[in-house]
Structure formats: C-alpha cells, structure tokens
Short mmCIF file of C-alpha atoms in Angstrom, two decimals:
data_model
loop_
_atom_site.label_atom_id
_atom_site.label_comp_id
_atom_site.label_asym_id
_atom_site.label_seq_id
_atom_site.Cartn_x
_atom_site.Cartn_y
_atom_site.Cartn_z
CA UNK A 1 -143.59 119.97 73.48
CA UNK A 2 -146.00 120.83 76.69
CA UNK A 3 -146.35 118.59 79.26
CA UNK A 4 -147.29 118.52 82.64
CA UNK A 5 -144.69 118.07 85.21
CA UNK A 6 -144.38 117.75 89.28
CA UNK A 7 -141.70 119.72 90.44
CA UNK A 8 -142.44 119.54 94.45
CA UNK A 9 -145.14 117.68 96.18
CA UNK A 10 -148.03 118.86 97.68
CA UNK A 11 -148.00 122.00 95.27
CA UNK A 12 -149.85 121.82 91.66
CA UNK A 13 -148.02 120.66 88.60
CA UNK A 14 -146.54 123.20 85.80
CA UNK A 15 -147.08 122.89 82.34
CA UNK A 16 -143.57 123.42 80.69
CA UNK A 17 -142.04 123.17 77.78
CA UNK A 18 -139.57 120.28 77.20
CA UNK A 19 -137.79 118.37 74.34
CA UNK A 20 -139.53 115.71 72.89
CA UNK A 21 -139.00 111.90 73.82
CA UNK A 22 -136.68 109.71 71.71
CA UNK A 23 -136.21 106.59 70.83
CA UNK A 24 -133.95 104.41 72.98
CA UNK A 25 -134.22 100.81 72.45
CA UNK A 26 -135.10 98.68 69.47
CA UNK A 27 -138.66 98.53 71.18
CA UNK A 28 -139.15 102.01 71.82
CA UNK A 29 -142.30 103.28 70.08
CA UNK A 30 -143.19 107.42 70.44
CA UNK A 31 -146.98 108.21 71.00
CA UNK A 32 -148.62 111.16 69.67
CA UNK A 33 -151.04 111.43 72.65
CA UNK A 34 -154.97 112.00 72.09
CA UNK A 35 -156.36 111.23 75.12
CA UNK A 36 -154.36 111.14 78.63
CA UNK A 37 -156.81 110.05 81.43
CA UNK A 38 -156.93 112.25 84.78
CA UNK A 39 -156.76 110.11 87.64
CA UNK A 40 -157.34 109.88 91.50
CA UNK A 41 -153.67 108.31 91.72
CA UNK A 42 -152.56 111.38 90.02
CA UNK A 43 -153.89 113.43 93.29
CA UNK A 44 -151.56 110.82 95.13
CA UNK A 45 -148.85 111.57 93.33
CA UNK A 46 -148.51 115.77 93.84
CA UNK A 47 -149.67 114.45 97.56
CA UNK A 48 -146.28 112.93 97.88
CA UNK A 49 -148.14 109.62 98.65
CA UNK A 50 -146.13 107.40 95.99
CA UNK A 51 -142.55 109.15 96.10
CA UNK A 52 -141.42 106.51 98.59
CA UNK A 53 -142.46 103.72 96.49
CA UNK A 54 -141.72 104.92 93.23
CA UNK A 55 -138.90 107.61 93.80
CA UNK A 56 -139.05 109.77 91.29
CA UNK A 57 -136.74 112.61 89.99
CA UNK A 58 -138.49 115.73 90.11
CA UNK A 59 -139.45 117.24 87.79
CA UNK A 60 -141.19 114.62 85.80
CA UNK A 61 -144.18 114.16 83.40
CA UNK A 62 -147.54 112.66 85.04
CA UNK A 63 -150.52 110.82 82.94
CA UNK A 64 -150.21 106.95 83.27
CA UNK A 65 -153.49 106.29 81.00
CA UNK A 66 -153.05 107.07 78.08
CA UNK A 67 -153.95 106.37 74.06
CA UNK A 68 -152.42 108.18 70.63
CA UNK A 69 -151.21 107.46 67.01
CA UNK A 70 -147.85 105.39 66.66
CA UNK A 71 -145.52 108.45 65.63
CA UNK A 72 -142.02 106.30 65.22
CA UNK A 73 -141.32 103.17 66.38
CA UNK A 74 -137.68 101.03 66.91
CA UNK A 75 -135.58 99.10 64.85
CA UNK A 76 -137.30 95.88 66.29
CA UNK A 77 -140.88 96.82 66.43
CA UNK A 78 -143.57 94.46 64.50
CA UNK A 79 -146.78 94.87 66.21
CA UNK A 80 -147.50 98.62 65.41
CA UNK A 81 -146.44 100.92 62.22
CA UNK A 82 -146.61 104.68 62.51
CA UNK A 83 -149.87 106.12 62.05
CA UNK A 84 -151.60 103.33 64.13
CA UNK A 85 -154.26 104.15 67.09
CA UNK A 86 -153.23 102.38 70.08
CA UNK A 87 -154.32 102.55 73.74
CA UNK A 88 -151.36 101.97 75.99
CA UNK A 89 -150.98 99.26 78.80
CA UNK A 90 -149.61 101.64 81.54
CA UNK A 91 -147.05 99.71 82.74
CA UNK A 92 -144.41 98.25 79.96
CA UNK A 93 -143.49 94.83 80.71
CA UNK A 94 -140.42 92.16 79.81
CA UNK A 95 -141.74 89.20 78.53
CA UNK A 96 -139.04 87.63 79.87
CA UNK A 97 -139.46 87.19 83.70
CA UNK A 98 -141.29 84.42 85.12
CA UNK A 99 -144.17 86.75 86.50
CA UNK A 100 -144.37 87.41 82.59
CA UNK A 101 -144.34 83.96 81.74
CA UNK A 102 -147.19 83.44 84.28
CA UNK A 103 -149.37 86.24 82.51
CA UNK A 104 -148.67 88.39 85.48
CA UNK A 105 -147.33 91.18 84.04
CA UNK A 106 -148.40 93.91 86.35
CA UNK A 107 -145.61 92.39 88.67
CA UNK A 108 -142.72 91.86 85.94
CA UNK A 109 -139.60 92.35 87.73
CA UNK A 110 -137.95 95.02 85.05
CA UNK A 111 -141.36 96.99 84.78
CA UNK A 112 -141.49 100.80 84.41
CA UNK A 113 -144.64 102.68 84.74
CA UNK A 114 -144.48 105.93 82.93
CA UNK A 115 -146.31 109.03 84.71
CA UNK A 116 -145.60 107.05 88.05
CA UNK A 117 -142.16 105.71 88.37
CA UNK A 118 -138.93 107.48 87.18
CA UNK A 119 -140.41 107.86 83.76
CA UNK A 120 -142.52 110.42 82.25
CA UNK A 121 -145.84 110.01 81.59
CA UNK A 122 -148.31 111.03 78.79
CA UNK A 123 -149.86 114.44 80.15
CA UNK A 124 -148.17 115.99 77.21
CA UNK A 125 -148.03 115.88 73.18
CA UNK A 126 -145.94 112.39 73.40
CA UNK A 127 -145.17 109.52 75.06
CA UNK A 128 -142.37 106.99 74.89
CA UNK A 129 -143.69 103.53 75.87
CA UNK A 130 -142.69 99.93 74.54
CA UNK A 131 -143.91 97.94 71.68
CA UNK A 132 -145.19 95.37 74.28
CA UNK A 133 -147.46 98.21 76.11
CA UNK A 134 -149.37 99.09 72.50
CA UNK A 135 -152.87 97.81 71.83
CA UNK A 136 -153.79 98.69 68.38
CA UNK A 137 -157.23 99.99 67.67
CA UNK A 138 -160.45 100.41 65.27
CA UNK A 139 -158.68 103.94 63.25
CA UNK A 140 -161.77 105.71 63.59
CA UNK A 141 -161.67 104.95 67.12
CA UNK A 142 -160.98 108.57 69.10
CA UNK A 143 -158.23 108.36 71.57
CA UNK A 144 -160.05 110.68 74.20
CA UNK A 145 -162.86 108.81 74.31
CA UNK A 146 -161.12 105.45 75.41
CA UNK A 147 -157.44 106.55 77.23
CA UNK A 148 -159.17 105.83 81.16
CA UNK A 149 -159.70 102.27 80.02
CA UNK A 150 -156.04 101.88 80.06
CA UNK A 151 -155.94 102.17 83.93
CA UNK A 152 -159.13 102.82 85.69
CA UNK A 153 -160.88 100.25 83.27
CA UNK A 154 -158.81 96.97 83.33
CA UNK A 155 -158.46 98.27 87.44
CA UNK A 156 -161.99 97.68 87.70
CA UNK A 157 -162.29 94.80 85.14
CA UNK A 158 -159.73 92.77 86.37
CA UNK A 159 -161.31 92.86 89.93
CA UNK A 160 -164.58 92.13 88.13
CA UNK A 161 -162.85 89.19 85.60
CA UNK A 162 -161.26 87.07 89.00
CA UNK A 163 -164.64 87.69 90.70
CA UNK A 164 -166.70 86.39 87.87
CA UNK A 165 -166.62 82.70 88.71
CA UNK A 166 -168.04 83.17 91.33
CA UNK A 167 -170.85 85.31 89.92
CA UNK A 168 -173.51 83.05 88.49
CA UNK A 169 -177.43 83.62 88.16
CA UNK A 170 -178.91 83.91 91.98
CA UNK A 171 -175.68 86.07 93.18
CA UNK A 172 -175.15 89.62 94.08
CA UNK A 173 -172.45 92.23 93.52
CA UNK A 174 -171.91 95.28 95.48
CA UNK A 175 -170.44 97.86 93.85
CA UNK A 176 -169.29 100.87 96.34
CA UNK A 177 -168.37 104.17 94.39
CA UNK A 178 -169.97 104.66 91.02
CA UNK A 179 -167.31 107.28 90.20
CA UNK A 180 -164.58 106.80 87.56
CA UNK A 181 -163.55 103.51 88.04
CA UNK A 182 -167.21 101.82 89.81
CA UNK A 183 -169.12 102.87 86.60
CA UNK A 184 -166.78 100.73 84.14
CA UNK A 185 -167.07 98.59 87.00
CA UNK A 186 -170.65 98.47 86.78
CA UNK A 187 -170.59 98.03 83.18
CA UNK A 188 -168.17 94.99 83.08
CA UNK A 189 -170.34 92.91 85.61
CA UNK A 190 -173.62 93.36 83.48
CA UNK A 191 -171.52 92.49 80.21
CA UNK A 192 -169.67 89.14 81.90
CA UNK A 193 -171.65 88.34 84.51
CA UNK A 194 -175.13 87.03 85.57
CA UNK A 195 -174.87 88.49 89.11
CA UNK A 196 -177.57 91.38 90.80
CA UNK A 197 -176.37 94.40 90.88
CA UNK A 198 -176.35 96.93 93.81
CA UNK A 199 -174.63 100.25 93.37
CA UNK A 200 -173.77 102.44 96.28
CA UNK A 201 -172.44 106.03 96.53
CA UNK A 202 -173.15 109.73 98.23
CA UNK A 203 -174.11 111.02 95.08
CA UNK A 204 -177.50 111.10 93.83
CA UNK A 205 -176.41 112.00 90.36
CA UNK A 206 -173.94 109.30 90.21
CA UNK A 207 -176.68 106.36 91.29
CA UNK A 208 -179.10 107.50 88.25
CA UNK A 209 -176.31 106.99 86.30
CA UNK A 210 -175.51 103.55 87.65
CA UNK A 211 -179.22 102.98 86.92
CA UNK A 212 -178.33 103.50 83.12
CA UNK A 213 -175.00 101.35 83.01
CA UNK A 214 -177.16 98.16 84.55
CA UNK A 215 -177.27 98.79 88.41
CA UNK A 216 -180.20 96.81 89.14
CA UNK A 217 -180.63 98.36 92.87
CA UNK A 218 -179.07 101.55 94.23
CA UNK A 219 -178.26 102.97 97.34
CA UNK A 220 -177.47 106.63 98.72
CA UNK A 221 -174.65 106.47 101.14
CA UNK A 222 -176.07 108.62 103.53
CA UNK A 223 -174.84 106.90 106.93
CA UNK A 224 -177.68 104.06 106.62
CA UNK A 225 -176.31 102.52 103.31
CA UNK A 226 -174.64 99.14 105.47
CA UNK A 227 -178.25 98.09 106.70
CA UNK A 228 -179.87 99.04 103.28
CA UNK A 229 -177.38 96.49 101.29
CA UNK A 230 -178.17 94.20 103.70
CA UNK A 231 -182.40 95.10 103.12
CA UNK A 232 -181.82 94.11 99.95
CA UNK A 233 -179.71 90.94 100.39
CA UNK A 234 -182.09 89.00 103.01
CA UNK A 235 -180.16 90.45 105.66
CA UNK A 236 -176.58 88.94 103.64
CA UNK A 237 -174.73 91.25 102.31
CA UNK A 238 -173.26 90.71 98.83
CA UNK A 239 -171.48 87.28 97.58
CA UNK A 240 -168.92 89.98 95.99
CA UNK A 241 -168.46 93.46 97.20
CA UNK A 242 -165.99 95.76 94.96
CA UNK A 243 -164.75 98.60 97.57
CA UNK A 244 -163.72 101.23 95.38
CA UNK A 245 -163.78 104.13 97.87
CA UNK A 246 -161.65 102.75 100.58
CA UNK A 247 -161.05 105.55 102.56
CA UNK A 248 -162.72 107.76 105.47
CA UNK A 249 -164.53 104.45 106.76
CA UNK A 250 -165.82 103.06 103.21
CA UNK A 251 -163.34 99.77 103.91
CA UNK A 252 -165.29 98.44 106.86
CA UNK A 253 -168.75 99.64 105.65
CA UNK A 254 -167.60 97.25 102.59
CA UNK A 255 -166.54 94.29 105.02
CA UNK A 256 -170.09 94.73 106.93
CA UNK A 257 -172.27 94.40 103.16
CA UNK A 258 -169.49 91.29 102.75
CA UNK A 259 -171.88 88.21 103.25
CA UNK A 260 -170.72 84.90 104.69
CA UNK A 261 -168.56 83.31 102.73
CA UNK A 262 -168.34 86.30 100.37
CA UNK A 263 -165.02 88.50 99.21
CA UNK A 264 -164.33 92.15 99.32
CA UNK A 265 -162.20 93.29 96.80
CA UNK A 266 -160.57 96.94 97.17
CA UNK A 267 -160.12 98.86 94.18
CA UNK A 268 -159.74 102.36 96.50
CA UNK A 269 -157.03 102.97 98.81
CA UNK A 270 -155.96 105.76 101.58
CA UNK A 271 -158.25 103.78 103.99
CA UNK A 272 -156.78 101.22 106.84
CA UNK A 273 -158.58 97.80 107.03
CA UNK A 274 -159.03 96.27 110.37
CA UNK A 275 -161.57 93.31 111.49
CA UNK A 276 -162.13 90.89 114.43
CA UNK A 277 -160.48 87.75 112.84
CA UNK A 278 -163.59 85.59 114.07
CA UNK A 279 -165.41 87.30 111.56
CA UNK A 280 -162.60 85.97 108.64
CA UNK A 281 -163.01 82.42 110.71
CA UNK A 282 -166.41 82.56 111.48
CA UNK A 283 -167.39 83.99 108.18
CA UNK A 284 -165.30 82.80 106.11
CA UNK A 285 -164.90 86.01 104.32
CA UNK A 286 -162.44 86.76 101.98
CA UNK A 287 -160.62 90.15 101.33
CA UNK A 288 -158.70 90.68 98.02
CA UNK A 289 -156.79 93.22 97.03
CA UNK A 290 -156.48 94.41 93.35
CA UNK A 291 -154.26 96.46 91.68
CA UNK A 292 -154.16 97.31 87.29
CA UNK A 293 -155.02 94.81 85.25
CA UNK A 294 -152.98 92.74 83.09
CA UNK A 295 -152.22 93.46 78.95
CA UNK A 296 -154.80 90.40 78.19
CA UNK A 297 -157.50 92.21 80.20
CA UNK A 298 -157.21 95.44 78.60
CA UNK A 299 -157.57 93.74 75.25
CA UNK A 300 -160.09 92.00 76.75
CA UNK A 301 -162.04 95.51 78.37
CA UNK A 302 -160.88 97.02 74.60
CA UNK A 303 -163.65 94.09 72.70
CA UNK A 304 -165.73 94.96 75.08
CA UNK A 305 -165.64 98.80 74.42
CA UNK A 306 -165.50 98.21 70.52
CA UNK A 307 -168.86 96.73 70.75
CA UNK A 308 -170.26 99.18 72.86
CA UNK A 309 -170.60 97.08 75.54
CA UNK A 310 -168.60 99.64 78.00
CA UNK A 311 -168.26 102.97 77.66
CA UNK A 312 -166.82 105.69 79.67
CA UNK A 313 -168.34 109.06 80.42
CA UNK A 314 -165.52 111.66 80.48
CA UNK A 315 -165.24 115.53 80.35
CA UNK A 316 -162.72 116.77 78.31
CA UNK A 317 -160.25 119.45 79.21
CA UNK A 318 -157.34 120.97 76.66
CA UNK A 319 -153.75 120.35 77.83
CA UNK A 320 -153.53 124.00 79.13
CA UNK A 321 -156.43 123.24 81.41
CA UNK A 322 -154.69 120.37 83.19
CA UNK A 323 -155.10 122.24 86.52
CA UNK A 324 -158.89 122.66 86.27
CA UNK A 325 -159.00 119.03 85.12
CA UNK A 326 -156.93 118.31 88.49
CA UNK A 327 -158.72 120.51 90.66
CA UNK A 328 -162.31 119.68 89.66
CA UNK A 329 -161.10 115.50 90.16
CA UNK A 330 -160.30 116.45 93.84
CA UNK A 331 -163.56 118.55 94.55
CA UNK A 332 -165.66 115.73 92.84
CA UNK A 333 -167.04 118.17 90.55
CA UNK A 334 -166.46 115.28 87.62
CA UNK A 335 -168.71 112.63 86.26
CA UNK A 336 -167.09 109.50 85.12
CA UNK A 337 -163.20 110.24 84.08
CA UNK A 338 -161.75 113.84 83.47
CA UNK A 339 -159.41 113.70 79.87
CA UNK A 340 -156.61 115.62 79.04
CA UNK A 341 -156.53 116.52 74.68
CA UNK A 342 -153.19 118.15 73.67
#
C-alpha cells in the first residue's frame, strides 16, 4: 500500500510503498482509510517537536485522525463487522486501567496513539487500530468529510464540553483562532451552550466564516484585538476564553481578554505562558489546559455532526498530494481542515 512516512525530522515525509497492516491481537480491526485529517501536530511531528515524548522509530506512518470501512477485524471483535464506516478515536485505549475506569481514557496507562507514537498512522490505504478506538457510523456517511472530528473536533469540544457549565445565558466565550480546530470550536458552543460568542483571528476570511458557524461578534487580530474583546465585554474580558493559537504572544493576549474570575483554556501550543501571580490571586483566574478528547466526546461531537449541527469545512487532497496538503497547512493557505483521500 502507499503511505506517508517520516524518515528524518525537519525534512518532508515520503510516500512509499509498504506491506499492509495485519492483524495482531484478538482486538485488532484493519481500516480501509477514506478520510485521514491533516493536522498542525503533524507539522510538529517532521519538526522533531514530539520525538522526545513519543520516540518513534523512523521511518513511520503519520495521520492520527482518521475514518474508513472495517476491512477485517479479530477473533474477539463485537462492536464492528467488516464493511462498517467508522471514525476512529485516535488514541486506542485499555479499558482496564483505572484512568479507564474513570472515563479518562486519553491518559490510559497502556495507550498507543497511531501516527504519533511508535505506531503508524492512517496517511495511507489502511490502518490498524483497536476495536475499542471504532465509532460506527450512518453508511452513507463519507469518511472525508468527517475524519478531523476524530482529533481536532473532540480537541475543541472537549475544551468546550468542561467549559459549558459555566456557560449559561448572560456569559461570553472567546474564541481565539477560527482555523481548523476554533471553527468546530465555534460550532460546539452555539450547539451546547447559551454563551455570546466573540471570535478572534488575523484573517478576515476566517472571521466571515465564524460569522456563519454562530460567532455573534468578531474581531481582526491586528495588534488592537486585547482592548477590542474587552470593548465588547464592558471592559471584562470573556467568562471563558479558548486559546487556540498559543504561540508568538497569542497565550498572554488570551490571559489579558480572561475576565475576573474567568478561565483560559489552551487548545494551541508552541507558546510559553507566564503571568504576575497577583493576577491568578487577585483575579482569580483560572488557566486550563486541554488536550484530545475522550471516546464519549467524540460520540458525543459524532450526534452532533449527524444532525448537522457541526460541520467541518475541509479541502481535499489525493494521497499523492500529501506534500501540498502539508505545505499549504504550514503557509495557512487552508480553510478549515486539509484531508488526505487514498
């Protein structure tokens, strides 16, 4: 099959041809991929940024949100039959482990996360995941048009689903970075919340789409965007501000829309985040960090998307084209989420 591998960092991917996954374990299931989501953390990845972490053998297979038909499944595998659609929870859990037990899967202790940890991902014609990972789907739902919910979408509606509480009628939400994760973002706090919505980014063509997702306000980031948040907010700043630039200076232009009282939550990284702790004291602000949701939100984000509630805007690119995908991501040349189609 083709897939797209990392051989060295900080030099683009190949796209090779390599033997096809198998099954290994009773709960194996094989993916024919559809729809394998392009995404910022991919940039990280040829950067080098994650091989500490991680510490992956090179060369390996990239793509960590992904979607497909079951192709062949394990011995013990009930959930899914071969021919299902399924969007994929990117990172495989136990069930076993206490985090599990807690409904905190993203931190099960024998986790794998294909595409980002010694496992390779779905940038290619299949996949090997778990049975626990599979989220079956409508059948006449298309792959492509859904795979970036599996990372980018519960990312930004988990922030928005521990936020919500606090969201009522009268509050605001800041959203900063209407790119591909702020505009599911956007769309998840006008389907489950009550709160105002401010949207705020660089790009002009990004706020009139935040305008047709349910931004109720938006702001240009053009150096004045701090004070014009706070313009809107009685001089406040937003009860709930989701950061999901958090780099180049974004982080603390996200703690100074933060009103009193309020929570930041970053979605964004490659920033640092420093503040005066008077202001956490005197404040009483809150900063929260947030990393991929759990399997229950994307089935969650999925009923949501099934009833049109949240949609994602995507260009597609054929698997050959990965590059161009990859290279128009980092010169912000796409709208919404860039898809890989085998």
């Amino acid at each position: 099959m083709k897939a797209v591998r990392v051989h060295a960092y900080h030099a683009d991917p190949t796209i090779d041809d390599i033997p096809e996954p198998t099954i290994q374990g009773p709960l194996d299931v094989i993916i024919k991929i559809g729809g394998a989501g392009v995404c910022r953390t991919d940039l990280h990845i040829i950067n080098g940024d994650w091989a500490e972490a991680q510490n992956p053998e090179l060369p390996y297979v990239i793509g960590h949100e992904n979607a497909g038909w079951v192709h062949e499944v394990g011995s013990g595998v009930t959930n899914v039959a071969v021919g299902d659609t399924v969007i994929l929870h990117p990172q495989p859990s136990c069930g076993l482990c206490l985090a599990c037990r807690r409904g905190r899967d993203m931190q099960c202790e024998a986790a794998f996360f294909p595409g980002l940890s010694n496992n390779d991902g779905g940038m290619a014609e299949y996949l090997r995941t778990t049975a626990r990972a599979c989220i079956k789907l409508d059948p006449t739902t298309n792959p492509a048009d859904v795979a970036a919910l599996a990372d980018a979408g519960i990312t930004a509606y988990h922030a928005v689903r521990k936020a919500a509480g606090g969201l009522f009628p009268g509050t605001t939400a800041v959203v900063q970075g209407a790119g591909g994760l702020g505009h599911i973002g956007i769309q998840s706090l006008a389907a489950i919340t009550s709160a105002r919505i401010i949207v705020v980014d660089r790009n002009p063509d990004a706020l009139a789409l935040a305008k047709q997702l349910g931004a109720d306000e938006t702001v240009l980031a053009d150096g004045n965007q701090v004070e014009a948040v706070k313009d809107l907010t009685n001089g406040l700043g937003g009860d709930v501000v989701f950061d999901f630039v958090a780099e180049q200076g974004a982080e603390l232009d996200a703690w100074q829309m933060t009103a009193p009282a309020g929570s930041q939550y970053i979605l964004g990284y490659g920033g640092e985040f420093k503040a005066p702790t008077l202001d956490f004291v005197g404040g009483e602000k809150n900063v929260i960090g947030n990393i991929v949701g759990t399997y229950s939100d994307l089935s969650e984000l999925m009923v949501l998307a099934q009833a049109g509630k949240v949609t994602l805007h995507t260009k597609q690119y054929p698997l050959d084209a990965a590059l161009d995908a990859l290279h128009d991501l980092d010169a912000g040349r796409v709208r919404g989420r860039a898809i890989l189609v085998p």
